[in-house]
XYZ file of C-alpha atoms in Angstrom:
441
model
C 77.480 -66.380 33.964
C 78.783 -65.299 30.927
C 79.597 -66.539 27.312
C 82.857 -65.930 25.383
C 82.031 -65.726 21.798
C 84.352 -66.697 18.741
C 84.149 -68.404 15.732
C 82.199 -71.407 13.848
C 78.309 -71.233 14.798
C 76.423 -72.703 17.319
C 72.872 -71.438 17.926
C 71.585 -72.805 21.385
C 69.079 -71.205 24.003
C 70.320 -70.829 27.505
C 68.865 -69.842 30.833
C 70.754 -69.689 33.899
C 68.533 -69.982 37.154
C 68.279 -66.990 39.099
C 70.489 -65.008 36.439
C 69.271 -61.541 36.018
C 70.565 -57.961 34.559
C 70.061 -54.994 32.153
C 70.641 -55.363 28.873
C 73.691 -53.323 28.185
C 75.317 -51.825 25.181
C 78.491 -54.189 24.921
C 79.829 -55.451 21.987
C 77.861 -59.311 21.642
C 81.038 -60.352 19.301
C 82.771 -60.376 22.790
C 80.196 -62.157 25.355
C 76.679 -62.124 26.048
C 75.922 -61.877 29.876
C 72.999 -63.593 31.831
C 69.352 -61.805 31.160
C 70.761 -59.346 28.334
C 69.036 -59.644 24.840
C 70.727 -59.944 21.564
C 69.374 -58.136 18.607
C 69.080 -60.611 15.317
C 69.801 -59.655 11.655
C 66.849 -57.422 11.643
C 67.640 -55.430 14.603
C 64.939 -57.145 16.758
C 65.477 -58.309 20.410
C 65.738 -62.038 21.141
C 66.722 -64.107 24.102
C 68.959 -66.844 22.349
C 72.348 -66.458 21.754
C 74.728 -67.520 18.847
C 78.406 -68.601 19.681
C 81.242 -70.963 18.844
C 83.983 -72.860 20.046
C 86.201 -71.596 21.532
C 83.846 -70.832 24.023
C 84.006 -70.825 27.730
C 81.331 -70.311 30.634
C 82.707 -68.119 33.414
C 81.835 -65.909 35.694
C 81.087 -62.158 35.275
C 84.185 -61.576 37.957
C 86.434 -62.924 35.597
C 85.305 -61.561 32.571
C 86.014 -58.119 34.237
C 89.338 -59.026 35.244
C 90.367 -60.380 31.821
C 89.059 -57.123 30.224
C 91.351 -54.871 32.502
C 94.302 -56.460 31.418
C 96.763 -56.953 28.076
C 95.582 -60.719 27.962
C 92.168 -59.590 26.887
C 93.484 -58.183 23.680
C 92.998 -60.724 20.795
C 96.288 -60.296 19.380
C 99.032 -62.221 20.219
C 101.835 -60.627 18.210
C 103.274 -59.409 21.299
C 104.227 -62.744 22.556
C 107.820 -63.589 22.574
C 109.086 -66.342 20.537
C 109.026 -69.726 22.544
C 112.191 -70.713 24.171
C 113.899 -73.787 22.610
C 115.608 -76.891 24.032
C 119.389 -76.775 24.386
C 120.787 -79.901 22.878
C 123.287 -80.308 25.042
C 122.229 -82.132 28.184
C 124.951 -80.319 30.444
C 123.670 -76.878 28.960
C 120.413 -77.885 29.640
C 121.274 -78.686 33.538
C 122.907 -75.571 33.783
C 119.970 -73.962 32.903
C 117.499 -75.678 35.138
C 119.935 -74.691 37.930
C 119.969 -71.173 36.922
C 118.100 -69.084 39.192
C 114.772 -67.423 38.258
C 115.168 -63.896 36.583
C 111.828 -62.739 37.481
C 110.381 -59.241 37.768
C 109.371 -57.496 41.067
C 105.844 -57.930 40.267
C 106.115 -61.499 39.236
C 102.893 -64.207 39.084
C 102.860 -67.702 38.596
C 100.262 -70.592 38.285
C 101.063 -74.743 38.269
C 98.412 -76.104 36.104
C 98.219 -79.974 35.978
C 96.338 -81.247 32.502
C 94.575 -84.484 33.353
C 92.248 -87.024 31.299
C 91.591 -90.024 29.858
C 94.152 -91.727 27.949
C 94.412 -90.067 24.282
C 91.941 -86.992 25.285
C 94.558 -84.673 23.818
C 96.440 -83.485 26.991
C 100.015 -83.102 25.343
C 99.085 -81.643 22.309
C 97.295 -79.146 24.175
C 100.381 -78.633 26.303
C 102.719 -78.154 23.252
C 100.411 -75.853 21.452
C 100.422 -73.462 24.598
C 104.145 -73.749 25.006
C 104.753 -73.164 20.749
C 107.250 -76.340 20.707
C 106.602 -79.865 20.498
C 107.981 -80.846 23.908
C 105.733 -83.886 24.679
C 105.274 -87.061 22.952
C 102.080 -87.220 20.653
C 100.395 -90.045 18.483
C 97.169 -91.305 17.978
C 97.528 -94.090 20.594
C 96.745 -94.381 24.172
C 99.668 -94.134 26.800
C 101.925 -92.177 24.330
C 102.843 -89.844 27.901
C 104.128 -92.504 30.292
C 105.486 -90.167 33.260
C 104.799 -86.731 34.437
C 106.801 -84.335 32.602
C 107.289 -80.553 33.008
C 106.843 -77.568 30.473
C 107.519 -74.042 31.172
C 105.545 -71.183 29.740
C 106.686 -67.551 30.631
C 105.245 -64.284 29.339
C 106.073 -60.806 30.306
C 105.714 -61.085 34.534
C 103.659 -64.615 34.491
C 105.265 -68.170 34.618
C 102.735 -70.988 33.528
C 104.228 -74.188 34.568
C 102.524 -77.305 32.847
C 102.129 -80.572 34.452
C 101.721 -82.813 31.532
C 100.562 -86.362 33.017
C 99.956 -90.075 31.526
C 96.341 -90.632 30.816
C 94.460 -91.932 34.209
C 94.112 -95.541 34.059
C 93.850 -98.780 36.471
C 95.758 -101.498 37.973
C 94.139 -103.814 35.801
C 94.737 -102.100 32.798
C 98.643 -101.697 33.737
C 99.156 -105.484 34.362
C 97.025 -106.278 31.396
C 99.199 -104.166 29.059
C 102.818 -104.300 30.814
C 102.784 -101.029 31.238
C 104.962 -98.590 33.523
C 103.695 -98.144 37.133
C 104.360 -94.611 36.892
C 100.940 -94.559 34.912
C 99.170 -94.970 37.841
C 101.269 -92.679 40.369
C 102.220 -89.812 38.346
C 98.713 -88.182 37.874
C 97.766 -88.300 41.260
C 101.158 -87.125 42.534
C 100.835 -84.177 39.813
C 97.317 -83.130 41.051
C 98.809 -82.344 44.706
C 101.284 -79.948 43.360
C 98.526 -77.819 40.965
C 96.854 -74.774 41.941
C 94.736 -75.469 38.907
C 93.260 -78.867 37.117
C 92.580 -78.781 33.564
C 90.238 -81.860 32.824
C 90.475 -83.039 29.387
C 87.448 -84.460 27.424
C 87.499 -85.789 23.815
C 84.388 -84.676 22.543
C 84.624 -86.910 19.492
C 84.639 -89.804 21.613
C 80.425 -90.334 21.869
C 81.530 -92.658 25.143
C 83.280 -89.739 26.662
C 80.650 -87.369 25.972
C 78.167 -89.289 28.169
C 80.079 -89.615 31.558
C 83.453 -88.381 33.322
C 85.826 -91.231 33.494
C 85.749 -92.969 36.883
C 89.320 -92.230 37.637
C 89.164 -88.175 36.930
C 85.912 -88.082 39.217
C 87.856 -89.770 41.934
C 90.991 -87.191 41.253
C 88.269 -84.425 41.235
C 86.648 -85.990 44.622
C 90.157 -86.448 46.334
C 91.119 -83.073 45.426
C 88.467 -80.403 46.119
C 90.695 -77.863 47.031
C 92.047 -77.406 43.827
C 90.122 -75.676 41.263
C 89.104 -77.392 37.983
C 88.214 -76.266 34.603
C 86.471 -78.581 32.304
C 88.046 -78.315 28.897
C 85.819 -80.026 25.843
C 88.963 -80.945 23.410
C 88.648 -82.022 19.689
C 85.312 -79.869 18.709
C 86.549 -79.544 15.257
C 85.580 -83.124 14.895
C 81.919 -82.818 16.168
C 79.725 -81.909 13.112
C 76.825 -80.961 15.138
C 78.187 -78.292 17.435
C 74.859 -77.742 19.363
C 75.790 -80.794 20.777
C 78.289 -79.455 22.540
C 76.293 -77.497 25.337
C 74.149 -80.707 26.002
C 77.438 -82.372 26.733
C 78.661 -79.289 28.688
C 75.342 -79.721 30.865
C 75.927 -83.513 31.040
C 79.364 -83.625 32.011
C 79.001 -80.448 34.701
C 75.447 -81.790 36.340
C 74.204 -78.642 34.958
C 75.992 -76.678 37.357
C 79.194 -74.209 36.721
C 80.670 -72.076 39.015
C 78.141 -72.762 41.705
C 74.998 -71.861 39.140
C 72.710 -74.033 37.681
C 72.117 -73.567 33.918
C 69.535 -75.007 31.747
C 69.936 -76.167 28.280
C 67.652 -76.975 25.332
C 68.878 -77.297 21.722
C 67.191 -74.592 19.169
C 68.036 -76.826 16.558
C 66.332 -80.303 17.376
C 63.687 -80.799 19.874
C 63.646 -84.010 21.711
C 61.588 -86.944 20.044
C 58.522 -88.452 22.237
C 59.980 -91.228 24.765
C 63.496 -89.556 24.635
C 64.971 -88.408 27.746
C 64.730 -84.580 28.323
C 67.672 -82.428 27.783
C 70.328 -82.669 30.740
C 70.146 -79.130 32.119
C 66.175 -79.856 32.693
C 66.945 -82.938 34.671
C 67.025 -82.465 38.888
C 70.043 -80.615 39.838
C 72.430 -81.309 42.470
C 73.110 -79.286 45.316
C 75.523 -76.261 44.310
C 77.687 -75.807 47.505
C 80.682 -73.635 46.338
C 83.137 -76.370 47.565
C 82.701 -79.883 46.542
C 82.012 -82.503 49.083
C 85.566 -83.826 50.340
C 86.346 -87.246 50.880
C 83.105 -88.516 48.422
C 82.792 -92.342 48.534
C 83.987 -94.098 45.486
C 80.422 -96.175 45.250
C 78.706 -92.616 45.068
C 80.986 -91.587 42.352
C 80.529 -94.629 40.019
C 76.877 -93.641 39.777
C 77.587 -90.128 39.137
C 77.831 -89.120 35.553
C 79.598 -85.516 35.952
C 81.132 -83.247 38.076
C 79.307 -80.262 39.589
C 82.133 -78.057 41.003
C 83.898 -76.697 37.473
C 84.497 -73.160 38.084
C 84.615 -72.705 34.025
C 84.170 -74.715 30.913
C 86.234 -74.311 27.791
C 85.273 -75.996 24.424
C 88.326 -75.700 22.101
C 90.206 -77.599 19.399
C 93.626 -78.123 20.756
C 95.008 -77.688 17.022
C 93.625 -74.430 16.424
C 95.999 -71.443 17.478
C 92.777 -69.371 18.066
C 91.395 -71.829 20.616
C 94.461 -72.550 22.507
C 95.370 -68.684 22.465
C 92.266 -68.011 24.599
C 92.778 -70.653 26.802
C 96.583 -69.108 27.417
C 95.010 -65.982 28.263
C 92.619 -67.480 30.509
C 95.805 -69.168 32.443
C 97.787 -65.990 32.412
C 94.673 -63.874 34.081
C 94.298 -66.819 36.500
C 98.104 -66.460 37.792
C 98.644 -65.401 41.474
C 101.317 -63.344 42.810
C 104.678 -65.500 43.592
C 107.933 -66.418 42.916
C 109.201 -67.812 39.883
C 110.119 -71.626 39.852
C 112.743 -71.462 36.734
C 114.772 -69.052 34.605
C 112.655 -67.589 31.537
C 114.863 -69.514 29.109
C 113.363 -73.162 30.538
C 110.972 -74.927 28.316
C 110.993 -78.431 30.239
C 112.588 -80.073 33.044
C 113.074 -83.119 30.243
C 117.155 -83.314 29.076
C 117.675 -83.447 25.075
C 118.161 -87.347 25.373
C 114.600 -87.904 27.287
C 113.053 -85.684 24.560
C 114.468 -87.601 21.813
C 113.720 -91.039 22.916
C 109.666 -89.916 23.567
C 109.601 -88.619 20.367
C 110.827 -91.834 18.655
C 108.801 -93.618 20.549
C 105.638 -91.752 19.793
C 106.661 -92.225 15.841
C 106.671 -95.793 16.620
C 103.339 -95.780 18.291
C 101.867 -93.943 15.549
C 102.898 -96.335 12.594
C 103.215 -99.761 13.944
C 100.340 -101.923 15.123
C 98.715 -103.842 18.181
C 101.479 -104.340 20.898
C 104.642 -103.866 18.823
C 105.303 -100.477 19.509
C 104.593 -101.056 23.542
C 106.972 -104.034 23.701
C 109.956 -102.174 22.135
C 112.546 -100.366 23.879
C 115.452 -97.484 22.815
C 118.626 -96.793 23.536
C 120.907 -93.833 22.626
C 124.331 -94.969 20.871
C 125.898 -91.465 20.343
C 125.238 -88.070 20.587
C 127.712 -85.120 18.924
C 127.830 -82.364 16.783
C 129.977 -82.457 13.782
C 131.890 -79.948 12.121
C 128.983 -78.424 10.355
C 127.031 -77.770 13.332
C 124.521 -80.470 12.770
C 123.511 -82.674 15.483
C 123.943 -86.455 14.656
C 122.071 -88.939 16.831
C 121.914 -92.782 16.566
C 119.392 -94.477 18.418
C 118.965 -98.244 18.745
C 115.363 -99.909 18.784
C 115.199 -103.046 20.641
C 112.405 -105.365 19.254
C 111.082 -108.418 21.400
C 110.227 -110.758 17.908
C 111.645 -110.910 15.023
C 108.722 -110.393 13.126
C 108.222 -107.353 14.975
C 111.931 -106.086 13.892
C 110.910 -106.759 10.278
C 107.842 -104.855 10.702
C 109.942 -101.790 12.210
C 112.127 -102.030 9.536
C 109.392 -101.992 6.551
C 109.874 -102.978 2.969
C 113.355 -101.836 1.803
C 113.811 -100.108 5.208
C 110.944 -97.730 4.264
C 109.453 -97.831 7.559
C 112.148 -96.970 10.214
C 113.473 -94.411 7.532
C 110.184 -92.424 7.755
C 110.198 -92.780 11.445
C 113.767 -91.564 11.582
C 112.923 -88.716 9.160
C 110.021 -87.479 11.052
C 111.389 -87.561 14.593
C 114.400 -86.049 13.377
C 112.667 -83.035 11.703
C 110.654 -82.711 15.159
C 114.017 -82.774 16.939
C 115.351 -79.754 14.554
C 112.104 -77.783 15.432
C 112.695 -78.124 18.987
C 116.713 -77.937 19.540
C 116.596 -75.241 16.416
C 119.689 -77.118 14.793
C 119.799 -79.486 12.206
C 119.702 -82.761 13.337
C 120.533 -86.005 11.772
C 118.912 -89.055 13.407
C 119.792 -92.519 12.525
C 117.675 -95.515 13.535
C 118.880 -99.331 14.077
C 116.807 -102.254 14.923
C 118.176 -105.121 16.969
C 116.368 -108.567 18.284
C 116.664 -108.153 22.404
C 118.428 -111.237 23.651
């Protein structure tokens, strides 16, 4: 096991069962391997390590591969600027049909980003792509169907499969949501070479147990390697808790090895349960059991077969850059699926509708934004090269319509302005977005 060392201090004691090795002269600012000693400020050897998010727990073999390639460099200045989305639907279709312009040494990796609703999946995907391709809001179920983003750098193509938050049939029926929220995450996992399992560590309930739907996905697709991504670490005040959460959600096992974690900041009081890493551990076979029964999963708190663990803030460029380098290294030789200029498989119109819906979710309360629909009235480029878009919002009730319009039209104007700015940065073109509201018949 090894620990990636970055910023914002977290002091912990970590022991890995069976870990051993000589103390080396490696720079402790990069990694601290199992069994190595660290030096304190006075030059004395210690057995503790100080590290901060972004942090990942991974194997020595992977770190060796990471150190050999250009991806190990911390400077991302050499990366090309991210692609933009053509504002013309015909041009986007033509781009999607264009043969891949791959080099002879092409590599590819299909990554499915899964997790509970509002875990930060779309935000992370957008940051990895460098463009706001996927709709984002602070409400659950902003992403309503599977969407695809393409990150191409040098000889490597990463295909990001952004999925709706895993939910249940009863919740879909109760909130009158699309059935795609049930089927798309499961179908996406079948296509993936790697799973990124997102967990919101700012949510105390998410820190206590992996969501049952997530566990079902992991148990039914044991052949797909999975990486645990603890997101929103910037919102956690006591960073020492992150390793306790890691031990709990991994059952104290990462990459087939047992880990023990005890906080060096605050010891457990009498009567409290012992640290998770010191609890009895499950078997550590390299491959998870196939077809595990749902009844057994319900009593399971974590998944003991994660290959690696990342602790990140998806809004922090340094954190996202480290995860991006990890994905590039994980890519395997193979043909690209898309031309290097492709950013997403969505049409410009679909992206527009999704961004408008996300703004409605952001600013409207309760069920109002979930009951509204949108339709595009016109989409054209004027003589000044500006893109003019008109979208009609259909409200279910007159009270909902008044809420969308707001006092003196301020709410609808704000939504139009902010959605237009997002579209401008995606199309690299000035966008004039006009929104109107109509009562559904």
